[in-house]
mmCIF file of C-alpha atoms in Angstrom:
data_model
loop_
_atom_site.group_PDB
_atom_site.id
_atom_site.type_symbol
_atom_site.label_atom_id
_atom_site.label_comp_id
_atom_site.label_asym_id
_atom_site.label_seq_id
_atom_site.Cartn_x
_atom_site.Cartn_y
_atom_site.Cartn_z
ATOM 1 C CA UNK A 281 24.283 -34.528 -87.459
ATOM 2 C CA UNK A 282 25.514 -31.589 -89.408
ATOM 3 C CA UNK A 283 29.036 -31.451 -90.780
ATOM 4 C CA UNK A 284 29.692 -27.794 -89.462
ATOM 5 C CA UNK A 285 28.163 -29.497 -85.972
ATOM 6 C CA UNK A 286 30.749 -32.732 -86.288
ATOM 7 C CA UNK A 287 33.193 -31.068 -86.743
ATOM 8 C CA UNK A 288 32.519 -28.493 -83.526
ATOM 9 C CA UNK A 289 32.090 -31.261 -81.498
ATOM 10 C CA UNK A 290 34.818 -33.388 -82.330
ATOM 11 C CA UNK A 291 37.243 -29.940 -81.970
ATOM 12 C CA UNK A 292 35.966 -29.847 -78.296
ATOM 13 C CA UNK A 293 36.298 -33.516 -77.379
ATOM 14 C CA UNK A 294 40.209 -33.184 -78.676
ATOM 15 C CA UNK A 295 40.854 -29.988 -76.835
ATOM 16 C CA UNK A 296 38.504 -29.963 -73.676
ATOM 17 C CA UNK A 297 37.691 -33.976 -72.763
ATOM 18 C CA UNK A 298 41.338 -34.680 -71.564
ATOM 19 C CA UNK A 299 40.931 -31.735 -68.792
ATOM 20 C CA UNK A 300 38.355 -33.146 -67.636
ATOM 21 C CA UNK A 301 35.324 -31.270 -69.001
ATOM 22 C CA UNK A 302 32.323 -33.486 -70.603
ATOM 23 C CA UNK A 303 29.950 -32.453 -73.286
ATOM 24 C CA UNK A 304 26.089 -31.457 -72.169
ATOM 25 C CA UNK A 305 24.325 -34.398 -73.669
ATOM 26 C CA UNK A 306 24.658 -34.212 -77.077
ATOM 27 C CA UNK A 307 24.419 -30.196 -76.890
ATOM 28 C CA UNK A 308 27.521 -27.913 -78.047
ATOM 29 C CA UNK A 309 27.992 -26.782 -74.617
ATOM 30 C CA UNK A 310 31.064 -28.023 -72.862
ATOM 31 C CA UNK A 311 31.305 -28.320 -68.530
ATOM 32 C CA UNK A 312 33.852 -28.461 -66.071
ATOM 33 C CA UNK A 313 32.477 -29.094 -62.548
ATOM 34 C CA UNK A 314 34.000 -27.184 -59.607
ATOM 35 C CA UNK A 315 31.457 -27.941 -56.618
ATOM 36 C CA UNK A 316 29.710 -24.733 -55.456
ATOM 37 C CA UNK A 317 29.999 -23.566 -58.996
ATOM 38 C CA UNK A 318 30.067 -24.812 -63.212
ATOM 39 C CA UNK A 319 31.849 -23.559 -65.646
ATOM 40 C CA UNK A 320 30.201 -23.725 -69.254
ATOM 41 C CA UNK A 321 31.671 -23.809 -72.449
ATOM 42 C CA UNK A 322 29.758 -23.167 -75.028
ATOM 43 C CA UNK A 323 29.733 -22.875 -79.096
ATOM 44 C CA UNK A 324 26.342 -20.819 -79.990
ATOM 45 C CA UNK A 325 24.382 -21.455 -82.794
ATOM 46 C CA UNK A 326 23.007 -18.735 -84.887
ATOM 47 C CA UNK A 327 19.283 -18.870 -86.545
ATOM 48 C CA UNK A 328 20.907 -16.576 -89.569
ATOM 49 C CA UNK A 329 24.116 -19.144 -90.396
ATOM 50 C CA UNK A 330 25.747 -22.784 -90.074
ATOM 51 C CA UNK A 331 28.914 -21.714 -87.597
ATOM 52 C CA UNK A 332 29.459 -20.813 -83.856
ATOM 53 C CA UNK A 333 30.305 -18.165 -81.181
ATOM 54 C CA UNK A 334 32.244 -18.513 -78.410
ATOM 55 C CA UNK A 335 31.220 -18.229 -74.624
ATOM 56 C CA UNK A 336 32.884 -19.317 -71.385
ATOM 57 C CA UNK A 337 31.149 -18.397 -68.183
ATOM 58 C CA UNK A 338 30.910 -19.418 -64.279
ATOM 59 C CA UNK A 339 27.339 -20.551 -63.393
ATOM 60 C CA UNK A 340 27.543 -19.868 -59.198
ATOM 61 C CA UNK A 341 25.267 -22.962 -58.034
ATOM 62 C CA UNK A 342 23.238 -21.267 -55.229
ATOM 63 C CA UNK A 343 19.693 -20.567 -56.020
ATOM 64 C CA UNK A 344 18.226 -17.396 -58.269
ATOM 65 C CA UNK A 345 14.717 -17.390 -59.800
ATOM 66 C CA UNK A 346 13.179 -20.285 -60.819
ATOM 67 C CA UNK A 347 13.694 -19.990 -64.724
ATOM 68 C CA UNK A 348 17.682 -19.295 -64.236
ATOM 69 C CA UNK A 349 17.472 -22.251 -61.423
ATOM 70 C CA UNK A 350 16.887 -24.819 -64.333
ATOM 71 C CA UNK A 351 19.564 -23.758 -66.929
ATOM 72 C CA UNK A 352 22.696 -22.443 -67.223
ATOM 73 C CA UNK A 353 23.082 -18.717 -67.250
ATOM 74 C CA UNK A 354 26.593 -16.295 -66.836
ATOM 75 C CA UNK A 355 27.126 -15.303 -63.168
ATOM 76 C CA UNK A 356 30.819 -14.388 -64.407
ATOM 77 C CA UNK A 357 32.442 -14.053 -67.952
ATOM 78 C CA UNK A 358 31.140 -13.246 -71.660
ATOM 79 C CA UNK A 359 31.181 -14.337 -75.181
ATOM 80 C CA UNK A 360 34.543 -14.686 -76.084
ATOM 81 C CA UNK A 361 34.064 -14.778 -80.148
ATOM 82 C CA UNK A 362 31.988 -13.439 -82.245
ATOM 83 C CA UNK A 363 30.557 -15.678 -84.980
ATOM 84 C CA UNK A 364 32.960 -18.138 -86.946
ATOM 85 C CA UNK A 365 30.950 -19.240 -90.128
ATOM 86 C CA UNK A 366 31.390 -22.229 -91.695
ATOM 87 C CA UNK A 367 31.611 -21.892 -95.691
ATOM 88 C CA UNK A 368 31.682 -25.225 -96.636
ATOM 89 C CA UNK A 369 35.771 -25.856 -96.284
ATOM 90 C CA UNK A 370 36.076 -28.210 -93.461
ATOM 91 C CA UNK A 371 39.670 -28.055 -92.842
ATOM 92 C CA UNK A 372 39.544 -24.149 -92.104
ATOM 93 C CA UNK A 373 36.375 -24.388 -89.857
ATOM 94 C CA UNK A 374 38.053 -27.331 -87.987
ATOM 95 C CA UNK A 375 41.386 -24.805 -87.234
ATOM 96 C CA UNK A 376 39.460 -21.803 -86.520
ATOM 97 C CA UNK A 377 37.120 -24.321 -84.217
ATOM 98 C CA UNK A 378 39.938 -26.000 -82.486
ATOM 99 C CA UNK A 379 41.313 -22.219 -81.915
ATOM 100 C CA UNK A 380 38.109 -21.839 -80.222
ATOM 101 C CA UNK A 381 38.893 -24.441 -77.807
ATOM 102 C CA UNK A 382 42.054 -23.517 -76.797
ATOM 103 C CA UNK A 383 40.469 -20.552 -75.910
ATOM 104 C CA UNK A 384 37.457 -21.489 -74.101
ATOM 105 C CA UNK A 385 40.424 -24.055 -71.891
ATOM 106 C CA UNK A 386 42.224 -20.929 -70.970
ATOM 107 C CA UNK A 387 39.016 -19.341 -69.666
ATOM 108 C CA UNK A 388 38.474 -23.268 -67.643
ATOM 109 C CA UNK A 389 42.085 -23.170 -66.333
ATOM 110 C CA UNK A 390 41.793 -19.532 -65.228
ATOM 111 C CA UNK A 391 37.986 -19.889 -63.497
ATOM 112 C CA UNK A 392 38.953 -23.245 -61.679
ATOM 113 C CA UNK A 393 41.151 -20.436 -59.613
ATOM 114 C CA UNK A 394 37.464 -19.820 -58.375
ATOM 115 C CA UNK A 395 37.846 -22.903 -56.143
ATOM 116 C CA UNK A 396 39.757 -20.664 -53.877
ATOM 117 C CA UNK A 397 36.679 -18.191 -52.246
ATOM 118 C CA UNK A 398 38.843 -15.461 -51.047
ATOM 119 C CA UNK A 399 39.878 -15.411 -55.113
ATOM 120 C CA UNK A 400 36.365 -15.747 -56.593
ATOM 121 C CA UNK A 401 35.282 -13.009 -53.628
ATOM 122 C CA UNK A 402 37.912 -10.514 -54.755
ATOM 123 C CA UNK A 403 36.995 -11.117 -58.366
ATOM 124 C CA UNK A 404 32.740 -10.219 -57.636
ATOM 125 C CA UNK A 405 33.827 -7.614 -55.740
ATOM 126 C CA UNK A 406 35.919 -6.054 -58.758
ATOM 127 C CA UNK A 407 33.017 -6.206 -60.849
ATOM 128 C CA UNK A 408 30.603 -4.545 -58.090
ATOM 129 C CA UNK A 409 33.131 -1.892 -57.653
ATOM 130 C CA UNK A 410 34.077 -1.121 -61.134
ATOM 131 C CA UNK A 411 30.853 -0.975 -63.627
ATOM 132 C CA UNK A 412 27.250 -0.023 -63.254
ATOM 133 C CA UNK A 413 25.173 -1.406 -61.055
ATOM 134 C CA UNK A 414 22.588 -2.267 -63.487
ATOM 135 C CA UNK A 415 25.254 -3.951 -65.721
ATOM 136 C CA UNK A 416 24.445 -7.771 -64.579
ATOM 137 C CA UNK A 417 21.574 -7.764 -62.509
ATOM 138 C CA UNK A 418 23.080 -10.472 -60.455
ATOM 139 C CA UNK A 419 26.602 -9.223 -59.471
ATOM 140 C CA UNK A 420 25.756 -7.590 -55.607
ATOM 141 C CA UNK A 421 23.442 -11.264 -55.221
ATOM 142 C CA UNK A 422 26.410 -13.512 -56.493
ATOM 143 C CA UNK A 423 28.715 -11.374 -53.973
ATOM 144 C CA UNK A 424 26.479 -11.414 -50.965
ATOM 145 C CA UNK A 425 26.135 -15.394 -51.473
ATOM 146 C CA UNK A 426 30.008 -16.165 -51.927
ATOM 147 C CA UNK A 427 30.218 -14.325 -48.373
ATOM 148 C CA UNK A 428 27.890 -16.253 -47.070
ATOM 149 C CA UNK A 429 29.286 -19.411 -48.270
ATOM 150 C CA UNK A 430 32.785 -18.515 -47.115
ATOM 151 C CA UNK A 431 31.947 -17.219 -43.530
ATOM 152 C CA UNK A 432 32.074 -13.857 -43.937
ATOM 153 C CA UNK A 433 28.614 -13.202 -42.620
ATOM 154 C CA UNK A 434 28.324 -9.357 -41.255
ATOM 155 C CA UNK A 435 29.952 -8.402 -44.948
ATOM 156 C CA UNK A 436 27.762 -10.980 -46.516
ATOM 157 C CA UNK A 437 24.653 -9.473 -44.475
ATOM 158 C CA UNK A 438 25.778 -5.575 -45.848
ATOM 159 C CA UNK A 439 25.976 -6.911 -49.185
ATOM 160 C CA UNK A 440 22.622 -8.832 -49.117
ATOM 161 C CA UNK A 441 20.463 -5.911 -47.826
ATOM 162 C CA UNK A 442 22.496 -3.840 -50.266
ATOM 163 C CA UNK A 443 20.960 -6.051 -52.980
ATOM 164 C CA UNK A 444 17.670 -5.819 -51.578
ATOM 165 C CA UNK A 445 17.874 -2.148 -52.391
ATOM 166 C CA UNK A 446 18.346 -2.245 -55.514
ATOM 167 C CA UNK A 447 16.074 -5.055 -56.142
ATOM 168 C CA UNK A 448 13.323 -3.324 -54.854
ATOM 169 C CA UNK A 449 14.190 0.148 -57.081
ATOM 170 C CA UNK A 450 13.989 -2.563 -60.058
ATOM 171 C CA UNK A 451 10.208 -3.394 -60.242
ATOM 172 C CA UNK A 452 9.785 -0.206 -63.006
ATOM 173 C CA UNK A 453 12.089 0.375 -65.921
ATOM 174 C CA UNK A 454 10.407 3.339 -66.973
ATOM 175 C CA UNK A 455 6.864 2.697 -67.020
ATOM 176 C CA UNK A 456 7.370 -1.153 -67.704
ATOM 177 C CA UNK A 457 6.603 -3.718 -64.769
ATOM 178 C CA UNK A 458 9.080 -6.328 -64.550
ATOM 179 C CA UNK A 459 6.747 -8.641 -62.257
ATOM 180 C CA UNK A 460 9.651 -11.384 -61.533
ATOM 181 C CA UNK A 461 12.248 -8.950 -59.903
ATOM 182 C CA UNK A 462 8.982 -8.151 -57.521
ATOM 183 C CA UNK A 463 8.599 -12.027 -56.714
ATOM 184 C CA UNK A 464 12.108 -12.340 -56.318
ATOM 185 C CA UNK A 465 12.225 -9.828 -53.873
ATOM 186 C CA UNK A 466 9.198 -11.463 -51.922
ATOM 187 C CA UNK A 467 10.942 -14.195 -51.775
ATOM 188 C CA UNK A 468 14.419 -12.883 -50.438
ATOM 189 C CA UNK A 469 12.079 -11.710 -47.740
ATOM 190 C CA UNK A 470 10.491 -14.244 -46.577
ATOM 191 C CA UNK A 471 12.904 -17.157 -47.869
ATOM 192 C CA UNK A 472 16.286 -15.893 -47.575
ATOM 193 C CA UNK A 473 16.535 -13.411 -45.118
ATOM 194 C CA UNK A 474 14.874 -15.445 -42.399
ATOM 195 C CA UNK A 475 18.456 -17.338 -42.632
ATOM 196 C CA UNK A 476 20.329 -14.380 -41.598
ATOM 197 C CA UNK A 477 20.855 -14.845 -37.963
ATOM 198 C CA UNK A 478 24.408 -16.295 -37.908
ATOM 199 C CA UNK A 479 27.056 -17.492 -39.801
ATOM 200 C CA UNK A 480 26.139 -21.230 -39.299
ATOM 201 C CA UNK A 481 22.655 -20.848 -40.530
ATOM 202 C CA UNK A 482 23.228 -18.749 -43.358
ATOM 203 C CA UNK A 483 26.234 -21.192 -44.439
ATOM 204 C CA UNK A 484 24.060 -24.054 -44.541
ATOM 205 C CA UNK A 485 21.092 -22.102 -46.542
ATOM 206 C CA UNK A 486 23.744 -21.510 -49.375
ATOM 207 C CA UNK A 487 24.857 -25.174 -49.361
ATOM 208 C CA UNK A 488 21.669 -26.707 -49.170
ATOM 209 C CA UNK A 489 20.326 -24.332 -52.000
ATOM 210 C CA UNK A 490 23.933 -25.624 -53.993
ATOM 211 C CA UNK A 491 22.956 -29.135 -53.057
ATOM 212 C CA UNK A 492 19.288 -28.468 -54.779
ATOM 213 C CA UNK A 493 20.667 -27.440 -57.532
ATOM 214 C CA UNK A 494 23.066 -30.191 -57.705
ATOM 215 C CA UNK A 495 20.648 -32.848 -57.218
ATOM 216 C CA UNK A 496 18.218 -31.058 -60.164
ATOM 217 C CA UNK A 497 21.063 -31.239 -62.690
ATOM 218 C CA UNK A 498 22.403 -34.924 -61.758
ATOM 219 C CA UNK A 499 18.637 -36.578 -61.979
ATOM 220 C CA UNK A 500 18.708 -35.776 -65.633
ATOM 221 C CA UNK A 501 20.807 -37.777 -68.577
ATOM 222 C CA UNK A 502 22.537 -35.052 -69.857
ATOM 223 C CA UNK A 503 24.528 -34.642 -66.355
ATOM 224 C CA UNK A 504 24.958 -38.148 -65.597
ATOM 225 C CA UNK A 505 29.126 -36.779 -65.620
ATOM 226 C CA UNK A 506 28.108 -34.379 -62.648
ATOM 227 C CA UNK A 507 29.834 -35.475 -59.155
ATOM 228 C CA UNK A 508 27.326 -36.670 -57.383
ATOM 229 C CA UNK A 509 29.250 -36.698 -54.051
ATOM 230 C CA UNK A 510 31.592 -33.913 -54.227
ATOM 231 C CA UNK A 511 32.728 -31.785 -51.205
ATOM 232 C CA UNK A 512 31.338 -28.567 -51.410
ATOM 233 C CA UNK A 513 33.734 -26.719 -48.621
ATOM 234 C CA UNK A 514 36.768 -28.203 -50.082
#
């Protein structure tokens, strides 16, 4: 392993292991398991330079498209750092990478508020209100789902077809066909919406697609630190 890498590594284990968070495998990505949703810390690489960014986002667990379904992606939250190179002087890249730890736990402490849905509802529905609705494609989705999840299902339904506007106005950026947001919407048709006939049946589509996911992450080594039989309506 790389010096610049030990050193990021052993930075996180002393700042983010005793809350609870576990490292990815042997990746430089850092998680803290809330049920119906992950949150990821992460110190990017860069192809250019030995050194790391800074990124702490929620991954919401209910299904997207089938790529995003296999990884983690940012449903909520951003790089927090730009780049931190590492010159050669380990005792400066160790502070500035412990700094970066601290910060990412902030960003854990503050998203496990998430647990609570009427929170992590109010905090979607800032970011549906307040930028562009191009901005992150996935915003008006995410919200739709947490409604869904939560029992609010006439908002959740508004929301949804909502979505399903602008997902359909997506297939051209200009004269560029983005084939995936077409299959996506195809299959919001025929796989989602089917669901939307009452709260109880919606509810359980958004579980069992959380459960899916669940299941998908804990068969694999890197996740073996996943709850395997956690509560997801706690």
């Amino acid at each position: 392993m790389r010096q610049h890498d030990k050193i990021i590594n052993a930075a996180a284990k002393k700042v983010l292991a005793p809350y609870g968070l576990f490292r990815q495998g042997t990746s430089r990505t850092w998680l803290d398991d809330n049920g119906y949703f992950i949150t990821f810390v992460v110190f990017d690489s860069s192809k250019w330079s030995k050194g790391s960014f800074l990124g702490v986002g929620i991954d919401f667990l209910w299904e997207k498209s089938e790529n995003l379904n296999a990884v983690f992606s940012y449903s909520y939250g951003e790089r927090e750092k730009e780049f931190c190179e590492y010159n050669g002087n380990d005792d400066e890249f160790q502070i500035k990478m412990e700094e970066f730890a601290q910060l990412g736990l902030q960003k854990v402490v503050e998203y496990r508020k998430f647990k609570d849905m009427d929170y992590a509802k109010k905090c979607l529905e800032q970011n549906v209100l307040n930028t562009p609705k191009n901005r992150r494609f996935w915003e008006v989705y995410d919200l739709a789902m947490i409604c869904f999840l939560m029992g609010d299902f006439e908002n959740g339904v508004k929301i949804f077809e909502t979505y399903l506007d602008i997902l359909k106005g997506s297939f051209y950026v200009g004269d560029v066909y983005i084939e995936w947001h077409e299959n996506f919407y195809n299959h919001c048709i025929h796989h989602i919406k089917p669901y939307l006939t009452s709260k109880e049946t919606v509810q359980k589509m958004v579980l069992d697609m959380i459960k899916r996911r669940r299941d998908f992450f804990t068969g694999k080594p890197s996740f073996q630190k996943m709850n395997k039989d956690i509560d997801l309506l706690f």
